[in-house]
Coordinates of C-alpha atoms in Angstrom, one line a residue:
M5 CA 1.6 -26.8 18.6
S6 CA 3.3 -26.3 15.3
P7 CA 7.1 -26.8 15.4
F8 CA 7.3 -23.5 13.4
V9 CA 5.6 -21.4 16.0
V10 CA 8.0 -18.7 17.2
R11 CA 7.4 -17.7 20.8
A12 CA 7.4 -14.0 21.5
Q13 CA 9.9 -12.6 24.0
D14 CA 7.0 -11.1 26.0
A15 CA 3.9 -13.1 25.1
G16 CA 1.9 -11.5 27.9
R17 CA 1.9 -8.1 26.1
P18 CA 0.0 -7.6 22.8
L19 CA 1.9 -6.8 19.6
R20 CA 0.6 -3.5 18.2
I21 CA 0.8 -3.2 14.5
I22 CA 0.3 0.4 13.5
V23 CA -1.4 0.8 10.1
P24 CA -1.1 4.5 9.1
W25 CA -4.4 4.5 7.2
P26 CA -8.1 4.2 8.1
A27 CA -9.8 0.9 8.0
G28 CA -10.9 -0.4 4.6
G29 CA -7.8 0.4 2.5
G30 CA -5.2 -1.9 1.0
V31 CA -2.8 -1.9 3.9
D32 CA -5.6 -2.5 6.4
T33 CA -6.9 -5.3 4.2
F34 CA -3.5 -7.0 4.2
A35 CA -3.1 -6.6 8.0
R36 CA -6.4 -8.3 8.6
V37 CA -5.4 -11.3 6.5
I38 CA -2.2 -11.9 8.5
Q39 CA -3.5 -10.9 11.9
A40 CA -4.7 -14.3 13.1
P41 CA -2.0 -16.6 11.6
L42 CA 0.8 -14.2 12.8
S43 CA -0.7 -14.2 16.3
A44 CA -0.6 -18.0 16.3
Q45 CA 3.0 -18.0 15.1
L46 CA 4.1 -15.6 17.7
G47 CA 1.9 -16.9 20.5
Q48 CA 1.0 -13.3 21.1
T49 CA -2.2 -11.2 20.7
I50 CA -2.0 -8.8 17.8
L51 CA -3.8 -5.5 17.9
I52 CA -4.2 -3.5 14.6
D53 CA -4.2 0.2 15.3
N54 CA -5.5 2.3 12.4
I55 CA -4.1 5.9 12.6
G56 CA -4.9 7.8 9.4
G57 CA -4.0 11.3 8.2
G58 CA -1.4 13.2 6.4
S59 CA -0.8 10.6 3.6
G60 CA 0.3 8.1 6.3
R61 CA 2.5 10.6 8.1
V62 CA 0.4 10.7 11.4
G63 CA 0.5 7.0 12.0
T64 CA 4.2 6.7 10.9
Q65 CA 5.2 9.5 13.3
T66 CA 3.3 7.7 16.1
A67 CA 5.1 4.5 15.4
S68 CA 8.5 6.2 15.3
R69 CA 8.0 7.4 18.9
A70 CA 7.1 3.9 20.2
Q71 CA 9.5 2.1 22.6
P72 CA 11.8 -0.2 20.6
D73 CA 10.9 -3.2 22.7
G74 CA 9.5 -5.3 20.0
N75 CA 5.8 -4.7 20.9
T76 CA 5.1 -2.1 18.3
V77 CA 5.8 -2.3 14.6
L78 CA 4.7 -0.2 11.6
L79 CA 3.0 -1.9 8.6
A80 CA 3.5 0.6 5.8
N81 CA 3.2 0.6 2.0
D82 CA 5.2 2.5 -0.6
T83 CA 3.6 5.7 0.4
L84 CA 6.2 5.8 3.1
A85 CA 8.7 6.1 0.3
A86 CA 6.6 8.8 -1.4
T87 CA 6.5 10.9 1.8
E88 CA 10.3 10.5 2.1
A89 CA 10.7 11.6 -1.5
L90 CA 8.5 14.6 -0.8
P91 CA 9.1 15.8 2.7
I92 CA 7.0 18.6 4.2
P93 CA 9.4 21.6 4.5
G94 CA 10.7 21.9 8.1
T95 CA 10.0 18.3 9.0
A96 CA 12.6 15.6 9.6
S97 CA 12.9 12.4 7.6
V98 CA 11.4 9.4 9.4
R99 CA 13.2 6.6 7.7
S100 CA 16.2 7.0 10.0
A101 CA 13.7 6.3 12.9
F102 CA 13.0 2.8 11.6
T103 CA 14.7 -0.5 10.7
P104 CA 13.1 -2.4 7.8
V105 CA 12.2 -5.9 9.0
T106 CA 10.2 -7.7 6.2
L107 CA 8.9 -6.8 2.8
A108 CA 5.7 -8.8 3.1
A109 CA 3.7 -8.4 -0.1
S110 CA 3.3 -6.7 -3.4
A111 CA 0.2 -5.7 -5.3
P112 CA -1.0 -3.8 -8.3
Q113 CA -2.5 -0.4 -8.0
G114 CA -5.9 -0.3 -9.6
V115 CA -7.8 2.3 -11.6
F116 CA -11.5 2.1 -10.7
T117 CA -14.6 3.9 -11.7
H118 CA -18.3 3.7 -10.9
P119 CA -20.8 2.1 -13.3
R120 CA -22.5 5.5 -14.1
S121 CA -19.3 7.2 -15.2
G122 CA -19.5 6.0 -18.8
L123 CA -15.9 4.8 -18.7
K124 CA -15.7 1.2 -19.6
T125 CA -12.0 0.6 -20.3
L126 CA -8.6 2.1 -19.4
A127 CA -8.5 3.4 -22.9
D128 CA -11.7 5.3 -22.3
Y129 CA -10.2 6.8 -19.1
V130 CA -7.0 8.0 -20.9
A131 CA -9.0 9.3 -23.8
A132 CA -11.3 11.3 -21.5
A133 CA -8.3 12.7 -19.6
K134 CA -6.7 13.8 -22.9
A135 CA -10.0 15.2 -24.3
R136 CA -10.6 17.4 -21.2
P137 CA -7.3 18.0 -19.5
G138 CA -7.7 18.3 -15.8
A139 CA -11.5 17.7 -15.9
L140 CA -11.7 14.2 -14.6
N141 CA -11.9 14.0 -10.8
V142 CA -9.7 11.1 -9.7
G143 CA -9.5 10.1 -6.0
I144 CA -6.2 9.3 -4.4
P145 CA -5.5 8.3 -0.7
G146 CA -3.7 11.6 0.0
I147 CA -1.5 14.1 -1.8
A148 CA 1.9 12.6 -2.7
S149 CA 0.7 9.1 -1.7
S150 CA 2.1 6.2 -3.7
Q151 CA -1.2 6.0 -5.6
H152 CA -1.0 9.7 -6.5
L153 CA 2.5 9.3 -7.9
T154 CA 1.7 6.0 -9.6
S155 CA -1.3 7.7 -11.2
E156 CA 1.1 10.4 -12.5
L157 CA 3.5 7.8 -13.8
L158 CA 0.7 6.1 -15.6
L159 CA -0.7 9.3 -17.1
R160 CA 2.8 10.2 -18.3
A161 CA 3.4 6.8 -19.8
A162 CA 0.0 7.0 -21.6
G163 CA 0.9 10.2 -23.4
N164 CA 1.1 12.9 -20.7
A165 CA -2.6 13.0 -19.9
T166 CA -3.8 15.1 -16.9
V167 CA -6.6 14.7 -14.4
A168 CA -7.6 16.6 -11.2
H169 CA -6.5 14.5 -8.3
V170 CA -8.8 14.6 -5.2
P171 CA -7.0 13.6 -1.9
Y172 CA -8.7 11.5 0.8
R173 CA -7.5 10.3 4.2
G174 CA -7.2 6.8 2.9
G175 CA -8.5 4.2 0.4
G176 CA -11.6 3.3 2.5
P177 CA -13.2 6.8 2.4
L178 CA -12.2 7.2 -1.3
I179 CA -14.0 4.0 -2.3
Q180 CA -17.2 5.0 -0.5
D181 CA -17.2 8.3 -2.4
L182 CA -16.5 6.6 -5.6
I183 CA -19.3 4.1 -5.2
A184 CA -21.6 7.1 -4.5
G185 CA -20.5 8.7 -7.8
N186 CA -19.0 11.8 -6.2
I187 CA -15.8 11.4 -8.2
D188 CA -15.2 10.0 -11.6
A189 CA -12.5 7.5 -10.8
G190 CA -10.0 6.5 -8.2
V191 CA -6.5 5.0 -7.9
V192 CA -6.1 2.7 -4.9
T193 CA -4.3 -0.5 -4.1
F194 CA -6.2 -3.1 -6.1
A195 CA -7.1 -5.2 -3.1
A196 CA -8.9 -2.2 -1.4
A197 CA -11.6 -2.2 -4.1
A198 CA -11.5 -5.7 -5.5
Q199 CA -14.5 -6.9 -3.6
Q200 CA -16.6 -3.9 -4.6
A201 CA -15.6 -4.5 -8.2
A202 CA -16.5 -8.1 -8.0
A203 CA -19.9 -7.1 -6.6
G204 CA -20.6 -4.7 -9.5
Q205 CA -20.4 -1.6 -7.3
L206 CA -17.3 -0.5 -9.1
I207 CA -15.6 -1.2 -12.4
A208 CA -11.9 -2.2 -12.4
L209 CA -10.4 -0.5 -15.5
G210 CA -6.8 -1.8 -15.1
V211 CA -3.9 -2.7 -13.0
T212 CA -0.3 -1.4 -12.9
T213 CA 1.6 -4.7 -12.6
A214 CA 3.4 -6.5 -15.4
A215 CA 0.9 -9.4 -15.3
R216 CA -2.8 -9.5 -14.6
A217 CA -3.9 -10.4 -11.0
V218 CA -4.3 -14.2 -10.6
A219 CA -7.8 -13.8 -9.1
F220 CA -8.9 -11.2 -11.6
P221 CA -7.8 -12.3 -15.0
T222 CA -10.3 -10.2 -16.9
V223 CA -8.8 -6.9 -15.6
P224 CA -6.1 -5.9 -18.1
T225 CA -2.8 -4.3 -17.3
A226 CA -1.9 -0.8 -18.3
A227 CA 1.0 -2.2 -20.3
E228 CA -1.2 -4.2 -22.6
T229 CA -3.7 -1.4 -23.1
V230 CA -2.6 2.3 -22.9
A231 CA 1.1 2.3 -21.8
P232 CA 3.3 -0.4 -23.3
G233 CA 6.0 -1.5 -20.9
F234 CA 4.5 0.3 -17.9
V235 CA 5.0 -1.4 -14.5
Q236 CA 4.6 0.1 -11.1
T237 CA 4.0 -2.3 -8.2
T238 CA 3.0 -1.2 -4.7
W239 CA 4.5 -3.0 -1.7
M240 CA 3.7 -3.5 1.9
G241 CA 6.3 -4.1 4.6
V242 CA 7.0 -4.1 8.3
L243 CA 9.4 -1.7 10.0
A244 CA 10.5 -1.6 13.6
P245 CA 11.4 1.5 15.6
K246 CA 15.2 2.1 15.6
G247 CA 16.8 0.3 18.5
T248 CA 14.5 -2.8 18.4
P249 CA 16.9 -5.7 19.3
D250 CA 18.2 -7.7 16.4
T251 CA 16.9 -10.9 17.9
T252 CA 13.4 -9.5 18.2
R253 CA 13.4 -8.4 14.6
A254 CA 14.7 -11.8 13.5
R255 CA 12.0 -13.5 15.5
F256 CA 9.2 -11.4 13.9
H257 CA 10.7 -11.9 10.4
T258 CA 10.8 -15.7 10.9
A259 CA 7.2 -15.8 12.1
L260 CA 5.9 -13.6 9.3
L261 CA 7.8 -15.6 6.7
A262 CA 6.1 -18.7 8.0
V263 CA 2.7 -17.0 7.6
L264 CA 3.5 -15.9 4.1
K265 CA 4.4 -19.5 3.1
D266 CA 1.1 -20.9 4.4
P267 CA -1.0 -22.1 1.4
A268 CA -4.2 -20.8 3.0
V269 CA -2.7 -17.3 3.4
I270 CA -1.2 -17.3 -0.1
N271 CA -4.6 -18.3 -1.5
R272 CA -6.4 -15.6 0.5
L273 CA -3.9 -13.0 -0.5
Q274 CA -4.1 -13.9 -4.2
T275 CA -7.9 -13.8 -4.0
L276 CA -7.6 -10.1 -2.9
G277 CA -4.9 -9.3 -5.5
F278 CA -1.8 -9.5 -3.3
D279 CA 1.4 -11.6 -3.9
A280 CA 3.3 -12.8 -0.8
V281 CA 6.9 -11.8 -1.0
G282 CA 8.9 -12.1 2.3
L283 CA 12.1 -10.2 1.6
D284 CA 14.4 -9.7 4.5
G285 CA 15.4 -6.3 6.0
P286 CA 18.4 -5.5 3.9
D287 CA 16.7 -6.3 0.6
F288 CA 13.6 -4.4 1.8
A289 CA 15.8 -1.4 2.6
K290 CA 17.3 -1.5 -1.0
L291 CA 13.8 -1.5 -2.6
F292 CA 12.7 1.3 -0.3
E293 CA 15.5 3.5 -1.5
Q294 CA 14.8 2.6 -5.1
T295 CA 11.2 3.6 -4.7
I296 CA 12.1 6.9 -3.2
T297 CA 14.2 7.7 -6.2
T298 CA 11.4 6.8 -8.6
F299 CA 8.8 8.9 -6.8
A300 CA 11.1 11.9 -6.4
G301 CA 11.7 11.9 -10.1
I302 CA 8.0 11.9 -11.2
A303 CA 7.2 14.5 -8.5
A304 CA 9.8 16.9 -9.7
E305 CA 8.7 16.4 -13.3
R306 CA 5.0 17.0 -12.6
G307 CA 5.6 19.8 -10.1
I308 CA 4.2 17.9 -7.1
N309 CA 5.2 18.6 -3.5
A310 CA 3.8 17.5 -0.2
E311 CA 1.7 20.6 0.1
S312 CA 0.3 20.6 -3.5

């Protein structure tokens, strides 16, 4: 047994990781990469529970009601910050129901199209959006999702272009519709569609990070093509229901940090377009609040609300 294995407090019970998105999206892809090595570190079976709907709200609410016994955590992306920035009227904030544990990974958002769209570059995409304002149908994993707001940030940075955003229940369903040519383009976590792009089913037009993805060096950044200086990175992190014991959260963080330092995991994540991070709870909480502020600003500017 590795000396770095962290034994769970209740190894007889499985650890339930709630992913508030359907299978096949970026968060689910990340969860599947860490599932086996994290299970080995904790000495505990890990179950991934995909609960999609409501731009991540349905699964998040389910996780918030879980017993704070350390056997249920939420694996969320920055759409959680988006939904906090744009709450549905009459609903309560959920961030007070969780304690951030680990900011696990970051990744670019990607703009993808299908081979029959006629769009070959990110410049083509922006030019088409400017030429026919609101005519391009661009899929997003839910209204007011991080991909939706990132798309709006990019369109603003590229000269206030506009498109018609088409909401889906998650990245997986969106990608299938995009492959079928039912929409013109889509904005998803890059990892969600990277394999389809590598197989020629989709075309990756660009990424939103400051640098190109290590495993996809031919895919340009928005900053070097249509929006100088533009950077918007998506993140994925683990949160525990409020009241989960400090020692339990610390045990989980230590185990996940060991996984994220494993060269094989790092390589697999980079192949998919992720970067391992491993920030602790307090630093994760700061980034969470900063992201809420960024998303609230673009939403107000573009007239977006949770019920748009």
